[in-house]
Short mmCIF file of C-alpha atoms in Angstrom, two decimals:
data_model
loop_
_atom_site.label_atom_id
_atom_site.label_comp_id
_atom_site.label_asym_id
_atom_site.label_seq_id
_atom_site.Cartn_x
_atom_site.Cartn_y
_atom_site.Cartn_z
CA UNK A 1 94.43 8.68 -13.03
CA UNK A 2 94.69 9.57 -9.42
CA UNK A 3 94.38 13.21 -10.22
CA UNK A 4 91.21 12.60 -12.09
CA UNK A 5 89.67 10.39 -9.22
CA UNK A 6 90.44 13.30 -6.73
CA UNK A 7 88.61 15.96 -9.20
CA UNK A 8 85.67 13.47 -9.32
CA UNK A 9 85.53 13.02 -5.56
CA UNK A 10 85.72 17.09 -5.23
CA UNK A 11 83.04 17.59 -7.70
CA UNK A 12 80.98 14.83 -5.79
CA UNK A 13 81.33 16.78 -2.54
CA UNK A 14 80.47 20.09 -4.02
CA UNK A 15 77.31 18.88 -5.80
CA UNK A 16 74.31 20.03 -4.12
CA UNK A 17 72.37 17.12 -5.30
CA UNK A 18 74.52 14.55 -3.27
CA UNK A 19 73.13 15.94 0.04
CA UNK A 20 70.91 13.69 2.23
CA UNK A 21 67.82 15.84 1.79
CA UNK A 22 68.14 15.69 -2.00
CA UNK A 23 69.07 12.06 -2.30
CA UNK A 24 65.37 11.17 -3.42
CA UNK A 25 65.61 13.38 -6.45
CA UNK A 26 68.31 11.39 -7.84
CA UNK A 27 66.52 7.95 -7.33
CA UNK A 28 64.34 6.73 -10.25
CA UNK A 29 60.47 6.43 -9.44
CA UNK A 30 59.33 2.88 -8.55
CA UNK A 31 57.38 2.57 -11.57
CA UNK A 32 60.25 3.16 -13.87
CA UNK A 33 62.45 1.12 -11.87
CA UNK A 34 59.81 -1.73 -11.84
CA UNK A 35 59.44 -1.39 -15.62
CA UNK A 36 63.22 -1.42 -16.04
CA UNK A 37 63.40 -4.60 -14.06
CA UNK A 38 60.65 -6.03 -16.14
CA UNK A 39 62.43 -5.48 -19.35
CA UNK A 40 65.86 -6.67 -17.81
CA UNK A 41 63.93 -10.07 -17.19
CA UNK A 42 64.10 -9.89 -13.39
CA UNK A 43 61.00 -10.43 -11.07
CA UNK A 44 58.35 -8.02 -11.04
CA UNK A 45 57.50 -6.23 -7.79
CA UNK A 46 53.98 -6.19 -6.42
CA UNK A 47 53.53 -2.35 -6.66
CA UNK A 48 52.79 -2.38 -10.23
CA UNK A 49 50.02 -5.25 -9.65
CA UNK A 50 48.37 -3.09 -6.90
CA UNK A 51 48.64 -0.04 -9.16
CA UNK A 52 47.05 -2.12 -12.33
CA UNK A 53 44.21 -3.29 -9.82
CA UNK A 54 43.31 0.24 -8.62
CA UNK A 55 43.40 1.25 -12.30
CA UNK A 56 40.64 -1.48 -13.04
CA UNK A 57 38.55 -0.77 -10.14
CA UNK A 58 38.51 2.97 -11.11
CA UNK A 59 37.52 1.86 -14.60
CA UNK A 60 34.75 0.00 -13.30
CA UNK A 61 33.45 2.48 -10.95
CA UNK A 62 33.43 5.44 -13.56
CA UNK A 63 31.54 3.12 -16.17
CA UNK A 64 27.84 4.25 -17.16
CA UNK A 65 25.30 2.82 -14.65
CA UNK A 66 22.83 2.44 -17.65
CA UNK A 67 25.00 -0.23 -19.15
CA UNK A 68 23.92 -2.67 -16.43
CA UNK A 69 26.01 -4.91 -14.30
CA UNK A 70 29.02 -6.70 -15.94
CA UNK A 71 28.81 -9.99 -17.33
CA UNK A 72 30.66 -12.93 -15.80
CA UNK A 73 33.14 -13.01 -18.75
CA UNK A 74 33.79 -9.24 -18.64
CA UNK A 75 32.37 -8.56 -21.91
CA UNK A 76 30.43 -5.22 -21.60
CA UNK A 77 28.49 -6.01 -24.70
CA UNK A 78 26.85 -9.20 -23.29
CA UNK A 79 26.26 -7.42 -19.92
CA UNK A 80 22.56 -7.84 -18.56
CA UNK A 81 20.39 -5.03 -18.23
CA UNK A 82 18.96 -3.49 -14.92
CA UNK A 83 15.37 -4.72 -14.15
CA UNK A 84 12.60 -2.79 -15.52
CA UNK A 85 11.03 -1.51 -12.23
CA UNK A 86 14.48 0.19 -11.59
CA UNK A 87 14.01 2.45 -14.52
CA UNK A 88 12.23 5.78 -14.71
CA UNK A 89 9.15 5.95 -16.72
CA UNK A 90 9.75 8.83 -18.87
CA UNK A 91 6.77 8.65 -21.32
CA UNK A 92 3.73 7.75 -18.93
CA UNK A 93 0.43 7.45 -20.77
CA UNK A 94 -2.53 9.75 -20.30
CA UNK A 95 -4.39 7.14 -18.71
CA UNK A 96 -2.04 6.69 -15.94
CA UNK A 97 -1.60 10.42 -15.51
CA UNK A 98 -5.31 10.67 -15.03
CA UNK A 99 -5.47 7.81 -12.49
CA UNK A 100 -2.78 9.01 -10.53
CA UNK A 101 -4.09 12.67 -10.39
CA UNK A 102 -7.51 11.18 -9.57
CA UNK A 103 -6.00 9.25 -6.52
CA UNK A 104 -3.90 12.12 -5.49
CA UNK A 105 -7.13 14.38 -5.24
CA UNK A 106 -8.86 11.65 -3.64
CA UNK A 107 -6.38 11.33 -0.96
CA UNK A 108 -6.08 14.83 -0.40
CA UNK A 109 -9.59 15.67 0.10
CA UNK A 110 -10.06 12.59 2.21
CA UNK A 111 -7.33 13.98 4.68
CA UNK A 112 -8.98 17.35 4.64
CA UNK A 113 -12.19 15.83 5.49
CA UNK A 114 -10.98 13.66 8.32
CA UNK A 115 -11.72 16.62 10.89
CA UNK A 116 -12.61 14.20 13.70
CA UNK A 117 -9.38 11.82 13.46
CA UNK A 118 -7.65 13.18 16.59
CA UNK A 119 -8.93 14.23 20.11
CA UNK A 120 -7.83 17.74 19.25
CA UNK A 121 -8.73 18.23 15.85
CA UNK A 122 -11.09 20.90 14.38
CA UNK A 123 -14.01 18.60 14.53
CA UNK A 124 -13.27 17.06 18.17
CA UNK A 125 -16.61 18.33 19.72
CA UNK A 126 -18.43 16.36 17.03
CA UNK A 127 -16.42 13.27 17.40
CA UNK A 128 -18.61 11.24 19.83
CA UNK A 129 -21.89 12.16 17.63
CA UNK A 130 -19.95 11.05 14.41
CA UNK A 131 -18.83 7.89 16.06
CA UNK A 132 -22.36 6.96 17.00
CA UNK A 133 -23.55 7.69 13.62
CA UNK A 134 -21.00 5.44 12.03
CA UNK A 135 -22.09 2.72 14.77
CA UNK A 136 -25.53 2.73 13.25
CA UNK A 137 -23.94 1.42 9.86
CA UNK A 138 -22.10 -1.37 11.68
CA UNK A 139 -22.81 -4.87 10.83
CA UNK A 140 -23.35 -6.13 14.49
CA UNK A 141 -26.39 -3.98 15.31
CA UNK A 142 -28.32 -4.83 12.08
CA UNK A 143 -27.55 -8.63 12.42
CA UNK A 144 -28.67 -8.85 15.85
CA UNK A 145 -31.54 -6.64 15.30
CA UNK A 146 -32.66 -8.76 12.37
CA UNK A 147 -32.40 -11.88 14.60
CA UNK A 148 -34.35 -10.42 17.54
CA UNK A 149 -36.96 -9.28 15.13
CA UNK A 150 -37.21 -12.55 13.56
CA UNK A 151 -37.43 -14.45 16.79
CA UNK A 152 -40.47 -11.99 17.92
CA UNK A 153 -42.43 -12.21 14.58
CA UNK A 154 -45.12 -14.36 14.17
CA UNK A 155 -46.34 -13.70 10.69
CA UNK A 156 -45.37 -15.35 7.63
CA UNK A 157 -44.85 -12.13 5.54
CA UNK A 158 -42.61 -10.69 8.40
CA UNK A 159 -40.59 -13.58 8.56
CA UNK A 160 -40.07 -13.67 4.89
CA UNK A 161 -38.95 -10.10 4.81
CA UNK A 162 -36.55 -10.44 7.89
CA UNK A 163 -34.96 -13.86 6.68
CA UNK A 164 -34.07 -12.29 3.22
CA UNK A 165 -32.76 -9.02 5.03
CA UNK A 166 -30.70 -11.51 7.23
CA UNK A 167 -29.28 -13.16 4.06
CA UNK A 168 -28.63 -9.80 2.30
CA UNK A 169 -26.85 -8.41 5.64
CA UNK A 170 -24.63 -11.71 5.46
CA UNK A 171 -23.93 -11.38 1.76
CA UNK A 172 -22.86 -7.94 2.18
CA UNK A 173 -20.52 -8.75 5.13
CA UNK A 174 -18.99 -11.59 3.30
CA UNK A 175 -18.31 -9.79 -0.06
CA UNK A 176 -16.99 -6.67 1.39
CA UNK A 177 -14.67 -8.52 3.64
CA UNK A 178 -13.38 -10.66 0.82
CA UNK A 179 -12.83 -7.43 -1.56
CA UNK A 180 -11.08 -5.76 1.37
CA UNK A 181 -8.75 -8.70 1.72
CA UNK A 182 -8.11 -8.79 -2.02
CA UNK A 183 -7.28 -5.09 -2.46
CA UNK A 184 -5.90 -4.19 0.85
CA UNK A 185 -6.02 -0.54 0.67
CA UNK A 186 -5.39 1.57 3.76
CA UNK A 187 -6.98 4.48 4.95
CA UNK A 188 -6.15 8.03 4.54
CA UNK A 189 -4.72 8.30 8.17
CA UNK A 190 -3.68 4.56 8.29
CA UNK A 191 -5.43 3.92 11.38
CA UNK A 192 -5.57 0.61 13.06
CA UNK A 193 -8.83 -0.95 13.00
CA UNK A 194 -10.85 -1.06 16.29
CA UNK A 195 -12.39 -3.93 18.15
CA UNK A 196 -15.77 -3.84 16.35
CA UNK A 197 -14.11 -3.38 13.00
CA UNK A 198 -12.07 -6.66 13.68
CA UNK A 199 -15.08 -8.59 14.70
CA UNK A 200 -17.00 -7.35 11.46
CA UNK A 201 -13.87 -8.20 9.43
CA UNK A 202 -13.80 -4.57 8.36
CA UNK A 203 -9.85 -4.23 8.25
CA UNK A 204 -9.01 -2.12 5.05
CA UNK A 205 -10.33 0.83 3.45
CA UNK A 206 -11.71 -0.28 -0.03
CA UNK A 207 -14.69 -0.63 -0.11
CA UNK A 208 -16.33 1.14 2.67
CA UNK A 209 -18.34 -1.70 4.58
CA UNK A 210 -20.67 0.89 6.23
CA UNK A 211 -21.40 2.59 3.32
CA UNK A 212 -22.49 -0.58 1.43
CA UNK A 213 -24.51 -1.56 4.45
CA UNK A 214 -26.46 1.69 4.71
CA UNK A 215 -27.21 1.79 1.02
CA UNK A 216 -28.47 -1.91 0.80
CA UNK A 217 -30.49 -1.60 3.99
CA UNK A 218 -32.21 1.85 3.14
CA UNK A 219 -33.00 0.60 -0.32
CA UNK A 220 -34.46 -2.65 1.06
CA UNK A 221 -36.68 -0.95 3.75
CA UNK A 222 -37.91 1.61 1.20
CA UNK A 223 -38.74 -1.11 -1.14
CA UNK A 224 -40.66 -3.45 1.43
CA UNK A 225 -42.09 -1.06 4.03
CA UNK A 226 -44.64 1.64 3.46
CA UNK A 227 -43.14 4.82 4.82
CA UNK A 228 -44.34 8.31 4.76
CA UNK A 229 -42.28 10.83 2.45
CA UNK A 230 -40.39 12.34 5.42
CA UNK A 231 -39.37 9.03 6.86
CA UNK A 232 -38.11 8.08 3.21
CA UNK A 233 -35.90 11.30 2.94
CA UNK A 234 -34.56 10.58 6.59
CA UNK A 235 -33.63 7.08 5.52
CA UNK A 236 -31.88 8.43 2.58
CA UNK A 237 -29.97 11.07 4.67
CA UNK A 238 -29.16 8.41 7.29
CA UNK A 239 -27.53 6.25 4.37
CA UNK A 240 -25.56 9.22 3.04
CA UNK A 241 -24.41 10.36 6.61
CA UNK A 242 -23.45 6.94 7.82
CA UNK A 243 -20.92 6.61 5.05
CA UNK A 244 -19.75 10.20 5.09
CA UNK A 245 -18.93 9.78 8.83
CA UNK A 246 -16.32 7.15 7.99
CA UNK A 247 -14.38 9.93 6.04
CA UNK A 248 -14.90 12.18 9.09
CA UNK A 249 -13.11 9.80 11.31
CA UNK A 250 -10.31 8.90 8.92
CA UNK A 251 -11.31 5.47 8.33
CA UNK A 252 -12.01 5.58 4.35
CA UNK A 253 -11.41 7.59 1.32
CA UNK A 254 -14.23 9.35 -0.57
CA UNK A 255 -13.69 6.95 -3.38
CA UNK A 256 -14.16 4.09 -1.03
CA UNK A 257 -17.41 5.39 0.17
CA UNK A 258 -18.76 6.04 -3.22
CA UNK A 259 -17.79 2.49 -4.28
CA UNK A 260 -19.57 1.10 -1.09
CA UNK A 261 -22.85 2.87 -2.04
CA UNK A 262 -22.61 1.35 -5.64
CA UNK A 263 -21.78 -2.17 -4.02
CA UNK A 264 -24.73 -1.67 -1.66
CA UNK A 265 -27.16 -1.24 -4.45
CA UNK A 266 -25.65 -4.02 -6.20
CA UNK A 267 -26.17 -6.41 -3.42
CA UNK A 268 -29.96 -5.06 -3.09
CA UNK A 269 -30.41 -5.94 -6.77
CA UNK A 270 -29.01 -9.38 -6.27
CA UNK A 271 -31.03 -10.14 -3.05
CA UNK A 272 -34.33 -8.99 -4.91
CA UNK A 273 -33.44 -11.26 -8.08
CA UNK A 274 -33.09 -14.35 -5.90
CA UNK A 275 -35.70 -13.52 -3.44
CA UNK A 276 -36.62 -16.41 -1.31
CA UNK A 277 -40.47 -17.23 -1.06
CA UNK A 278 -42.30 -17.99 2.35
CA UNK A 279 -41.85 -21.65 1.90
CA UNK A 280 -38.26 -21.54 1.57
CA UNK A 281 -37.95 -19.12 4.47
CA UNK A 282 -39.91 -21.34 6.79
CA UNK A 283 -37.63 -24.44 5.83
CA UNK A 284 -34.54 -22.32 6.63
CA UNK A 285 -36.02 -21.41 9.92
CA UNK A 286 -36.93 -25.11 10.89
CA UNK A 287 -33.28 -25.94 10.05
CA UNK A 288 -31.76 -23.25 12.03
CA UNK A 289 -33.77 -23.68 15.14
CA UNK A 290 -34.09 -27.41 15.03
CA UNK A 291 -37.57 -27.18 17.04
CA UNK A 292 -39.13 -24.71 15.04
CA UNK A 293 -42.53 -25.76 13.92
CA UNK A 294 -43.33 -23.97 10.59
CA UNK A 295 -46.43 -21.77 10.54
CA UNK A 296 -49.10 -23.06 8.18
#
């Protein structure tokens, strides 16, 4: 026995694995040690619990995102789907493709035609003239001009035409402002509205208020005034340029101006269908002025 113990000590000293730098190779791993302790009935160490938590986290992260968020009970079959708007529409309809294409063309052309937007743009020399042309289609000059003409008019026929024109201007102003508030479409350059635009409630792009007003006024004057052919052509040309000037200034899209022209003709047709006669106009003037004596 003493000889065998002496030989075992000699063997341990000569063994390379018993050196301090190789002692870690002889020790079992933590997982095997923890598993051995669990099988032996001893207390589990927290290393295995942390490892299992990391494995669960990796499994949840590697799950397919198309399956949606996990359910409360952890059952993937009962997991809720992602919202509909977060999914890519892989099969768009032909109508949707056509509308999106037309809108893209409209925005691109409107930006290219906005030559008078900046002070250093290609249309900078014409900016002042274009701004003055756009001002002729503003609501304030037409409303105040109609009121001044109505105040200086002394004929029943003239007052009848001016009262209906004033009602048409108010109808156009309120209708366009309501539609702009409803649609809330921004201009091609998203420029802030000016002071005069805020007064006239011309805050958004669709429809173009200047185009609608110019079309309605030109059609109204051509229908109720006797004008020569050159003046009629100039009136049509003014209405067209008043609408295009807003595109050149970057305030409206081309589609906004087109819809504004159509809306102006619709306002004219509506005013013509509910035309107020001379008696009704004199009643309105009497109510408005309080001291107005109706002409007989």
